Amino acid sequence: MRFDRENGVVTSKYTVIAGGVGAARFLRGLAAAVDPSSITAVVNTGDDGWINGLWVSPDLDTVTYTVSGAIDTERGWGLGDESWRVMESVGRYASVRPDGSSAANTWFNLGDRDLATHLYRTARLREGASLSAITDEIRRAWELSLRIVPMCDQPVATLVDIVDTDGTERRVSFQEYFVQRRHGVPVRDVHFDGAADAIPTFLPDIDSADAVVIAPSNPIVSIGPIRALAGVDAALSARRNSVVAISPIIAGAALKGPADRMLIELGHEASVVGVARLYAPICSTLVIDQRDTDSVARVEAEGLRCVVADTIMSSLDVARALALTTISAVA
Ligand code: FO1
């Protein structure tokens, strides 16, 4: 808590380590529970990459669109009220594209309205602007008052070693795994290319926060890239007692996406206990869903306090209640 002398108010600061859909829904709940200007969302950029000549930052956009209420709630990504005329037109060129060309990408869907964001980000990157500066411009354009920061301004690419559909082992980009192959192939390993040279933008936001929240995102490919940056785990474990995580695994499964299969394929347990083991060095409290009440003792045996809540954010009210439960767990 920060006591502001001149106008005598107590202000809190919350730093949220975030990936995509689940984190975005949590942030929307938190922004409805506290003053949004007290929130800093630190967002994974390992999913970012060039698509049809544009730099796409999926998790940054999912957070921005969800907190501003513009997200397509069905898909969980992209904008609602969307049309796909450009994608239809791109399809024409796929038939003449030379082998090996990545032009005329027709498997990663960029809606007509969503394209405006990628056009803006790409134009600003070409002018030499940092991803952090551009992200803040986009946040302001959507009239949001929480801070949204990319985990770093240097490119870090999440690469996935898979056993491909033809049986061969192949290293692909995150989107080639997640979207092009619909995460339907087994994962052998994950790498965060560029993480060693990247500079985390947000270590001061970890040190100065009253509470740090690890949002309900994929521990391997959404939270993992952020933890892979220099000094992040050390900064989190230094204040472990006021770091709280929400399990993205409920009753052994992920609500959306491959987190449960990935945990198993990479040798972890796909359960709240498996999540607790991954987070034990950096986090003292794990919020689990009421369906996992019978796992409380096993989570606490890993050295974390356990809080049980409704973690299925089916409405803004549930997300808001979860946010309040989460931050009060380490207040
Ligand atoms: N996910 C899909 O499953 N299919 C898509 O075509 C797709 C397009 C897309 C476009 C913009 C964007 O911001 C996200 C998009 N996503 C799509 C989701 C994206 O792959 C994931 O949100 C993250 O990379 C993982 O959280």
Short mmCIF file of C-alpha atoms and ligand atoms in Angstrom, two decimals:
data_model
loop_
_atom_site.label_atom_id
_atom_site.label_comp_id
_atom_site.label_asym_id
_atom_site.label_seq_id
_atom_site.Cartn_x
_atom_site.Cartn_y
_atom_site.Cartn_z
CA MET A 1 0.00 0.00 0.00
CA ARG A 2 1.24 3.48 -0.79
CA PHE A 3 0.06 6.43 1.37
CA ASP A 4 -0.07 9.48 -0.86
CA ARG A 5 0.58 12.40 1.55
CA GLU A 6 -0.87 15.38 -0.30
CA ASN A 7 -4.27 13.98 -1.15
CA GLY A 8 -4.15 11.45 1.69
CA VAL A 9 -5.27 8.42 -0.25
CA VAL A 10 -3.97 4.91 0.08
CA THR A 11 -3.12 3.52 -3.32
CA SER A 12 -2.34 -0.07 -4.13
CA LYS A 13 -0.37 -1.43 -7.02
CA TYR A 14 -1.06 -4.78 -8.67
CA THR A 15 1.22 -6.43 -11.19
CA VAL A 16 -0.32 -9.26 -13.19
CA ILE A 17 1.82 -11.75 -15.17
CA ALA A 18 -0.41 -12.57 -18.13
CA GLY A 19 -0.79 -14.68 -21.24
CA GLY A 20 -3.86 -14.78 -23.44
CA VAL A 21 -7.52 -15.59 -22.95
CA GLY A 22 -7.71 -16.63 -19.27
CA ALA A 23 -5.42 -13.82 -18.16
CA ALA A 24 -7.42 -11.29 -20.18
CA ARG A 25 -10.68 -12.37 -18.54
CA PHE A 26 -9.04 -12.13 -15.11
CA LEU A 27 -7.71 -8.64 -15.89
CA ARG A 28 -11.18 -7.50 -16.93
CA GLY A 29 -12.45 -8.72 -13.55
CA LEU A 30 -9.61 -7.03 -11.67
CA ALA A 31 -10.20 -3.76 -13.55
CA ALA A 32 -13.82 -3.95 -12.36
CA ALA A 33 -12.73 -4.61 -8.76
CA VAL A 34 -10.02 -1.97 -8.20
CA ASP A 35 -8.94 1.31 -9.76
CA PRO A 36 -7.66 0.14 -13.17
CA SER A 37 -4.83 2.67 -13.04
CA SER A 38 -3.37 0.61 -10.16
CA ILE A 39 -2.91 -2.41 -12.46
CA THR A 40 0.13 -3.27 -14.57
CA ALA A 41 -0.39 -6.19 -16.92
CA VAL A 42 2.89 -7.82 -18.01
CA VAL A 43 2.06 -9.76 -21.15
CA ASN A 44 3.73 -12.67 -22.97
CA THR A 45 5.08 -11.88 -26.44
CA GLY A 46 6.48 -15.33 -27.25
CA ASP A 47 3.46 -15.96 -29.52
CA ASP A 48 4.25 -12.90 -31.62
CA GLY A 49 5.43 -13.10 -35.22
CA TRP A 50 5.13 -12.01 -38.85
CA ILE A 51 1.79 -12.94 -40.43
CA ASN A 52 1.10 -11.71 -43.98
CA GLY A 53 3.86 -9.14 -43.56
CA LEU A 54 2.39 -7.72 -40.35
CA TRP A 55 3.79 -8.10 -36.82
CA VAL A 56 1.05 -9.73 -34.72
CA SER A 57 1.11 -9.72 -30.90
CA PRO A 58 -1.80 -12.02 -30.01
CA ASP A 59 -1.67 -11.90 -26.20
CA LEU A 60 -1.21 -8.11 -26.08
CA ASP A 61 -4.24 -7.71 -28.35
CA THR A 62 -6.34 -10.29 -26.48
CA VAL A 63 -5.73 -8.39 -23.22
CA THR A 64 -6.48 -5.00 -24.82
CA TYR A 65 -9.60 -6.20 -26.61
CA THR A 66 -10.96 -8.18 -23.63
CA VAL A 67 -10.49 -5.46 -21.00
CA SER A 68 -12.12 -2.93 -23.33
CA GLY A 69 -15.05 -5.29 -23.90
CA ALA A 70 -14.44 -5.46 -27.67
CA ILE A 71 -13.20 -9.08 -27.78
CA ASP A 72 -15.10 -11.74 -29.70
CA THR A 73 -16.35 -13.64 -26.65
CA GLU A 74 -16.99 -16.81 -28.64
CA ARG A 75 -13.46 -17.15 -30.01
CA GLY A 76 -11.68 -15.48 -27.10
CA TRP A 77 -9.41 -13.67 -29.56
CA GLY A 78 -9.91 -11.01 -32.24
CA LEU A 79 -12.75 -8.51 -32.33
CA GLY A 80 -16.48 -9.06 -32.16
CA ASP A 81 -18.69 -7.96 -35.04
CA GLU A 82 -15.88 -9.00 -37.39
CA SER A 83 -15.80 -9.62 -41.16
CA TRP A 84 -13.23 -11.60 -43.17
CA ARG A 85 -13.18 -9.96 -46.62
CA VAL A 86 -9.40 -9.43 -46.63
CA MET A 87 -8.73 -13.06 -45.66
CA GLU A 88 -11.03 -14.23 -48.46
CA SER A 89 -9.11 -12.04 -50.89
CA VAL A 90 -5.72 -13.29 -49.61
CA GLY A 91 -6.87 -16.78 -50.55
CA ARG A 92 -6.66 -15.86 -54.23
CA TYR A 93 -2.85 -15.54 -54.01
CA ALA A 94 -2.27 -18.79 -52.10
CA SER A 95 -2.56 -20.64 -55.44
CA VAL A 96 0.35 -18.74 -57.07
CA ARG A 97 2.63 -18.48 -54.03
CA PRO A 98 6.03 -20.15 -54.63
CA ASP A 99 6.86 -23.19 -52.47
CA GLY A 100 8.36 -22.16 -49.15
CA SER A 101 6.84 -18.67 -49.28
CA SER A 102 5.00 -17.52 -46.15
CA ALA A 103 3.01 -14.95 -48.16
CA ALA A 104 -0.78 -15.34 -48.51
CA ASN A 105 -1.11 -17.03 -45.11
CA THR A 106 -4.64 -18.40 -45.00
CA TRP A 107 -4.51 -20.42 -41.73
CA PHE A 108 -4.00 -17.54 -39.30
CA ASN A 109 -7.21 -15.52 -39.46
CA LEU A 110 -6.88 -11.75 -39.30
CA GLY A 111 -10.31 -10.13 -39.29
CA ASP A 112 -10.93 -6.89 -41.19
CA ARG A 113 -11.30 -4.81 -38.02
CA ASP A 114 -8.45 -6.61 -36.23
CA LEU A 115 -6.17 -5.79 -39.17
CA ALA A 116 -6.17 -2.12 -38.18
CA THR A 117 -4.22 -2.98 -35.03
CA HIS A 118 -1.62 -4.99 -36.93
CA LEU A 119 -1.27 -2.27 -39.58
CA TYR A 120 -0.71 0.33 -36.88
CA ARG A 121 1.75 -1.76 -34.84
CA THR A 122 3.74 -2.73 -37.93
CA ALA A 123 3.92 0.83 -39.26
CA ARG A 124 5.12 2.11 -35.89
CA LEU A 125 7.71 -0.68 -35.55
CA ARG A 126 9.06 0.26 -38.98
CA GLU A 127 9.46 3.84 -37.72
CA GLY A 128 11.63 2.46 -34.89
CA ALA A 129 9.11 2.71 -32.06
CA SER A 130 9.48 0.17 -29.24
CA LEU A 131 6.80 -2.47 -28.69
CA SER A 132 6.24 -0.96 -25.22
CA ALA A 133 5.59 2.52 -26.68
CA ILE A 134 3.30 1.13 -29.38
CA THR A 135 1.41 -0.99 -26.85
CA ASP A 136 0.78 2.10 -24.73
CA GLU A 137 -0.48 4.01 -27.78
CA ILE A 138 -2.86 1.17 -28.61
CA ARG A 139 -4.00 0.99 -24.97
CA ARG A 140 -4.74 4.74 -25.06
CA ALA A 141 -6.62 4.38 -28.35
CA TRP A 142 -8.89 1.84 -26.60
CA GLU A 143 -9.23 4.28 -23.70
CA LEU A 144 -7.97 1.85 -21.08
CA SER A 145 -6.40 3.14 -17.86
CA LEU A 146 -4.57 -0.02 -16.76
CA ARG A 147 -0.96 -0.26 -17.92
CA ILE A 148 -0.26 -2.98 -20.47
CA VAL A 149 3.42 -3.79 -21.01
CA PRO A 150 5.02 -6.42 -23.24
CA MET A 151 7.37 -8.68 -21.26
CA CYS A 152 10.25 -7.21 -23.30
CA ASP A 153 10.88 -5.05 -26.38
CA GLN A 154 13.18 -7.57 -28.07
CA PRO A 155 11.71 -10.43 -30.13
CA VAL A 156 11.40 -13.71 -28.20
CA ALA A 157 9.93 -16.61 -30.19
CA THR A 158 8.33 -19.60 -28.48
CA LEU A 159 9.37 -22.62 -30.55
CA VAL A 160 7.78 -26.02 -30.07
CA ASP A 161 9.43 -29.39 -30.82
CA ILE A 162 6.60 -31.61 -32.02
CA VAL A 163 6.12 -35.05 -33.48
CA ASP A 164 4.44 -33.88 -36.67
CA THR A 165 1.47 -35.49 -38.39
CA ASP A 166 3.90 -37.35 -40.73
CA GLY A 167 5.68 -38.80 -37.68
CA THR A 168 8.83 -36.70 -38.00
CA GLU A 169 10.16 -34.52 -35.17
CA ARG A 170 10.00 -30.87 -36.21
CA ARG A 171 10.61 -27.50 -34.55
CA VAL A 172 7.80 -25.06 -35.37
CA SER A 173 6.71 -21.61 -34.26
CA PHE A 174 4.08 -21.36 -31.57
CA GLN A 175 1.36 -20.40 -34.05
CA GLU A 176 2.30 -23.21 -36.44
CA TYR A 177 1.70 -25.52 -33.44
CA PHE A 178 -1.26 -23.80 -31.86
CA VAL A 179 -3.24 -22.61 -34.90
CA GLN A 180 -1.94 -24.33 -38.04
CA ARG A 181 -1.88 -27.79 -36.39
CA ARG A 182 -4.65 -26.90 -33.91
CA HIS A 183 -2.25 -28.07 -31.13
CA GLY A 184 -3.21 -31.60 -32.18
CA VAL A 185 0.34 -33.00 -32.21
CA PRO A 186 2.45 -34.14 -29.24
CA VAL A 187 5.03 -31.72 -27.83
CA ARG A 188 8.53 -32.97 -27.01
CA ASP A 189 10.11 -29.68 -25.86
CA VAL A 190 9.63 -25.92 -25.84
CA HIS A 191 12.24 -23.20 -26.40
CA PHE A 192 12.12 -19.43 -25.95
CA ASP A 193 14.41 -18.22 -28.70
CA GLY A 194 15.98 -14.86 -27.83
CA ALA A 195 15.05 -14.95 -24.14
CA ALA A 196 18.71 -14.90 -23.06
CA ASP A 197 19.27 -11.53 -24.78
CA ALA A 198 15.92 -9.97 -23.91
CA ILE A 199 15.60 -7.31 -21.21
CA PRO A 200 12.49 -7.63 -19.03
CA THR A 201 10.70 -4.26 -18.92
CA PHE A 202 8.89 -4.88 -15.69
CA LEU A 203 11.24 -5.87 -12.84
CA PRO A 204 10.48 -2.56 -11.00
CA ASP A 205 6.77 -3.40 -11.33
CA ILE A 206 7.42 -6.69 -9.53
CA ASP A 207 9.45 -5.04 -6.76
CA SER A 208 7.02 -2.16 -6.12
CA ALA A 209 3.70 -4.00 -6.34
CA ASP A 210 1.60 -4.67 -3.25
CA ALA A 211 0.60 -7.98 -4.84
CA VAL A 212 1.82 -9.88 -7.88
CA VAL A 213 -0.69 -12.19 -9.57
CA ILE A 214 0.19 -15.00 -11.96
CA ALA A 215 -2.96 -15.09 -14.09
CA PRO A 216 -4.69 -18.32 -15.17
CA SER A 217 -2.60 -18.84 -18.30
CA ASN A 218 -0.66 -21.78 -19.70
CA PRO A 219 2.24 -22.26 -17.23
CA ILE A 220 4.54 -23.57 -20.00
CA VAL A 221 4.04 -21.33 -23.05
CA SER A 222 2.36 -18.22 -21.60
CA ILE A 223 3.94 -17.79 -18.17
CA GLY A 224 7.09 -19.74 -19.11
CA PRO A 225 8.49 -17.18 -21.59
CA ILE A 226 8.10 -14.40 -19.03
CA ARG A 227 9.87 -16.44 -16.32
CA ALA A 228 12.64 -17.26 -18.80
CA LEU A 229 13.77 -13.62 -18.92
CA ALA A 230 16.79 -12.63 -16.83
CA GLY A 231 16.02 -11.85 -13.21
CA VAL A 232 12.29 -12.55 -13.29
CA ASP A 233 12.20 -15.72 -11.16
CA ALA A 234 14.64 -14.11 -8.72
CA ALA A 235 12.46 -10.99 -8.42
CA LEU A 236 9.33 -13.08 -7.88
CA SER A 237 10.89 -15.46 -5.34
CA ALA A 238 12.30 -12.47 -3.44
CA ARG A 239 8.71 -11.46 -2.67
CA ARG A 240 7.18 -14.92 -2.86
CA ASN A 241 4.90 -14.25 0.14
CA SER A 242 2.91 -11.69 -1.85
CA VAL A 243 2.80 -13.59 -5.13
CA VAL A 244 -0.43 -15.47 -5.80
CA ALA A 245 -1.30 -17.64 -8.79
CA ILE A 246 -4.58 -18.89 -10.17
CA SER A 247 -4.50 -22.42 -11.53
CA PRO A 248 -5.38 -22.63 -15.25
CA ILE A 249 -6.04 -26.34 -14.71
CA ILE A 250 -9.44 -27.30 -13.26
CA ALA A 251 -10.18 -30.94 -12.38
CA GLY A 252 -7.18 -32.04 -14.44
CA ALA A 253 -8.09 -30.14 -17.57
CA ALA A 254 -7.56 -26.77 -19.22
CA LEU A 255 -10.73 -24.84 -20.00
CA LYS A 256 -9.30 -23.95 -23.40
CA GLY A 257 -6.09 -24.81 -25.23
CA PRO A 258 -3.43 -27.49 -24.75
CA ALA A 259 -2.12 -26.69 -21.22
CA ASP A 260 -3.18 -30.05 -19.75
CA ARG A 261 -1.70 -32.15 -22.58
CA MET A 262 1.47 -30.07 -22.64
CA LEU A 263 2.01 -30.53 -18.92
CA ILE A 264 1.76 -34.31 -19.30
CA GLU A 265 3.86 -34.42 -22.50
CA LEU A 266 6.59 -32.44 -20.75
CA GLY A 267 6.60 -34.71 -17.68
CA HIS A 268 4.44 -32.74 -15.26
CA GLU A 269 1.13 -33.60 -13.62
CA ALA A 270 -1.90 -32.03 -15.31
CA SER A 271 -3.50 -30.94 -12.05
CA VAL A 272 -3.47 -28.18 -9.48
CA VAL A 273 -0.63 -30.11 -7.82
CA GLY A 274 1.38 -30.04 -11.04
CA VAL A 275 0.81 -26.28 -11.27
CA ALA A 276 1.77 -25.86 -7.60
CA ARG A 277 5.06 -27.68 -8.22
CA LEU A 278 5.89 -25.40 -11.18
CA TYR A 279 5.09 -22.23 -9.22
CA ALA A 280 6.38 -23.21 -5.74
CA PRO A 281 9.70 -21.32 -6.10
CA ILE A 282 8.02 -18.01 -6.98
CA CYS A 283 4.59 -18.06 -5.42
CA SER A 284 3.19 -18.68 -1.91
CA THR A 285 -0.52 -19.00 -2.64
CA LEU A 286 -2.46 -20.92 -5.29
CA VAL A 287 -6.11 -20.23 -6.03
CA ILE A 288 -7.83 -23.42 -7.21
CA ASP A 289 -11.33 -24.11 -8.40
CA GLN A 290 -13.96 -25.49 -6.05
CA ARG A 291 -13.94 -28.69 -8.14
CA ASP A 292 -10.43 -29.33 -6.82
CA THR A 293 -11.26 -28.95 -3.13
CA ASP A 294 -10.06 -32.53 -2.51
CA SER A 295 -6.56 -31.49 -3.68
CA VAL A 296 -6.02 -28.77 -1.06
CA ALA A 297 -3.81 -30.98 1.15
CA ARG A 298 -1.64 -32.08 -1.80
CA VAL A 299 -1.18 -28.46 -2.95
CA GLU A 300 -0.24 -27.37 0.57
CA ALA A 301 2.21 -30.28 0.78
CA GLU A 302 4.08 -28.51 -2.04
CA GLY A 303 4.56 -25.51 0.26
CA LEU A 304 1.81 -23.23 -1.04
CA ARG A 305 -1.24 -21.94 0.77
CA CYS A 306 -4.37 -22.94 -1.07
CA VAL A 307 -7.49 -20.81 -1.61
CA VAL A 308 -10.61 -22.35 -3.13
CA ALA A 309 -12.82 -20.22 -5.38
CA ASP A 310 -15.00 -20.30 -8.47
CA THR A 311 -12.33 -19.82 -11.13
CA ILE A 312 -14.54 -20.35 -14.20
CA MET A 313 -15.01 -16.74 -15.30
CA SER A 314 -18.33 -17.24 -17.07
CA SER A 315 -19.33 -13.63 -16.37
CA LEU A 316 -17.74 -10.33 -15.43
CA ASP A 317 -19.20 -10.72 -11.92
CA VAL A 318 -17.44 -14.07 -11.44
CA ALA A 319 -14.19 -12.61 -12.80
CA ARG A 320 -14.52 -9.63 -10.45
CA ALA A 321 -15.19 -11.89 -7.45
CA LEU A 322 -12.21 -14.08 -8.37
CA ALA A 323 -10.00 -10.99 -8.65
CA LEU A 324 -11.04 -9.78 -5.20
CA THR A 325 -10.48 -13.23 -3.67
CA THR A 326 -7.07 -13.40 -5.33
CA ILE A 327 -5.68 -10.04 -4.23
CA SER A 328 -7.09 -10.36 -0.71
CA ALA A 329 -5.36 -13.74 -0.39
CA VAL A 330 -2.01 -11.92 -0.21
CA ALA A 331 -3.07 -8.47 1.05
N1 FO1 B 1 -6.28 -18.67 -32.79
C1 FO1 B 1 -6.77 -19.67 -33.60
O1 FO1 B 1 -7.01 -20.78 -33.10
N2 FO1 B 1 -7.00 -19.46 -34.93
C2 FO1 B 1 -6.75 -18.27 -35.53
O2 FO1 B 1 -6.95 -18.12 -36.74
C3 FO1 B 1 -6.27 -17.19 -34.70
C4 FO1 B 1 -6.03 -15.91 -35.23
C5 FO1 B 1 -5.64 -14.87 -34.35
C6 FO1 B 1 -5.49 -13.58 -34.81
C7 FO1 B 1 -5.12 -12.55 -33.95
C8 FO1 B 1 -4.91 -12.82 -32.60
O3 FO1 B 1 -4.57 -11.83 -31.75
C9 FO1 B 1 -5.05 -14.13 -32.10
C10 FO1 B 1 -5.42 -15.16 -32.98
N3 FO1 B 1 -5.58 -16.46 -32.51
C11 FO1 B 1 -6.05 -17.45 -33.33
C12 FO1 B 1 -5.32 -16.83 -31.12
C13 FO1 B 1 -3.84 -16.94 -30.87
O4 FO1 B 1 -3.22 -17.93 -31.61
C14 FO1 B 1 -3.73 -17.20 -29.36
O5 FO1 B 1 -4.49 -16.24 -28.74
C15 FO1 B 1 -2.41 -16.97 -28.70
O6 FO1 B 1 -1.36 -16.93 -29.51
C16 FO1 B 1 -2.33 -18.02 -27.59
O7 FO1 B 1 -2.92 -17.49 -26.46
#
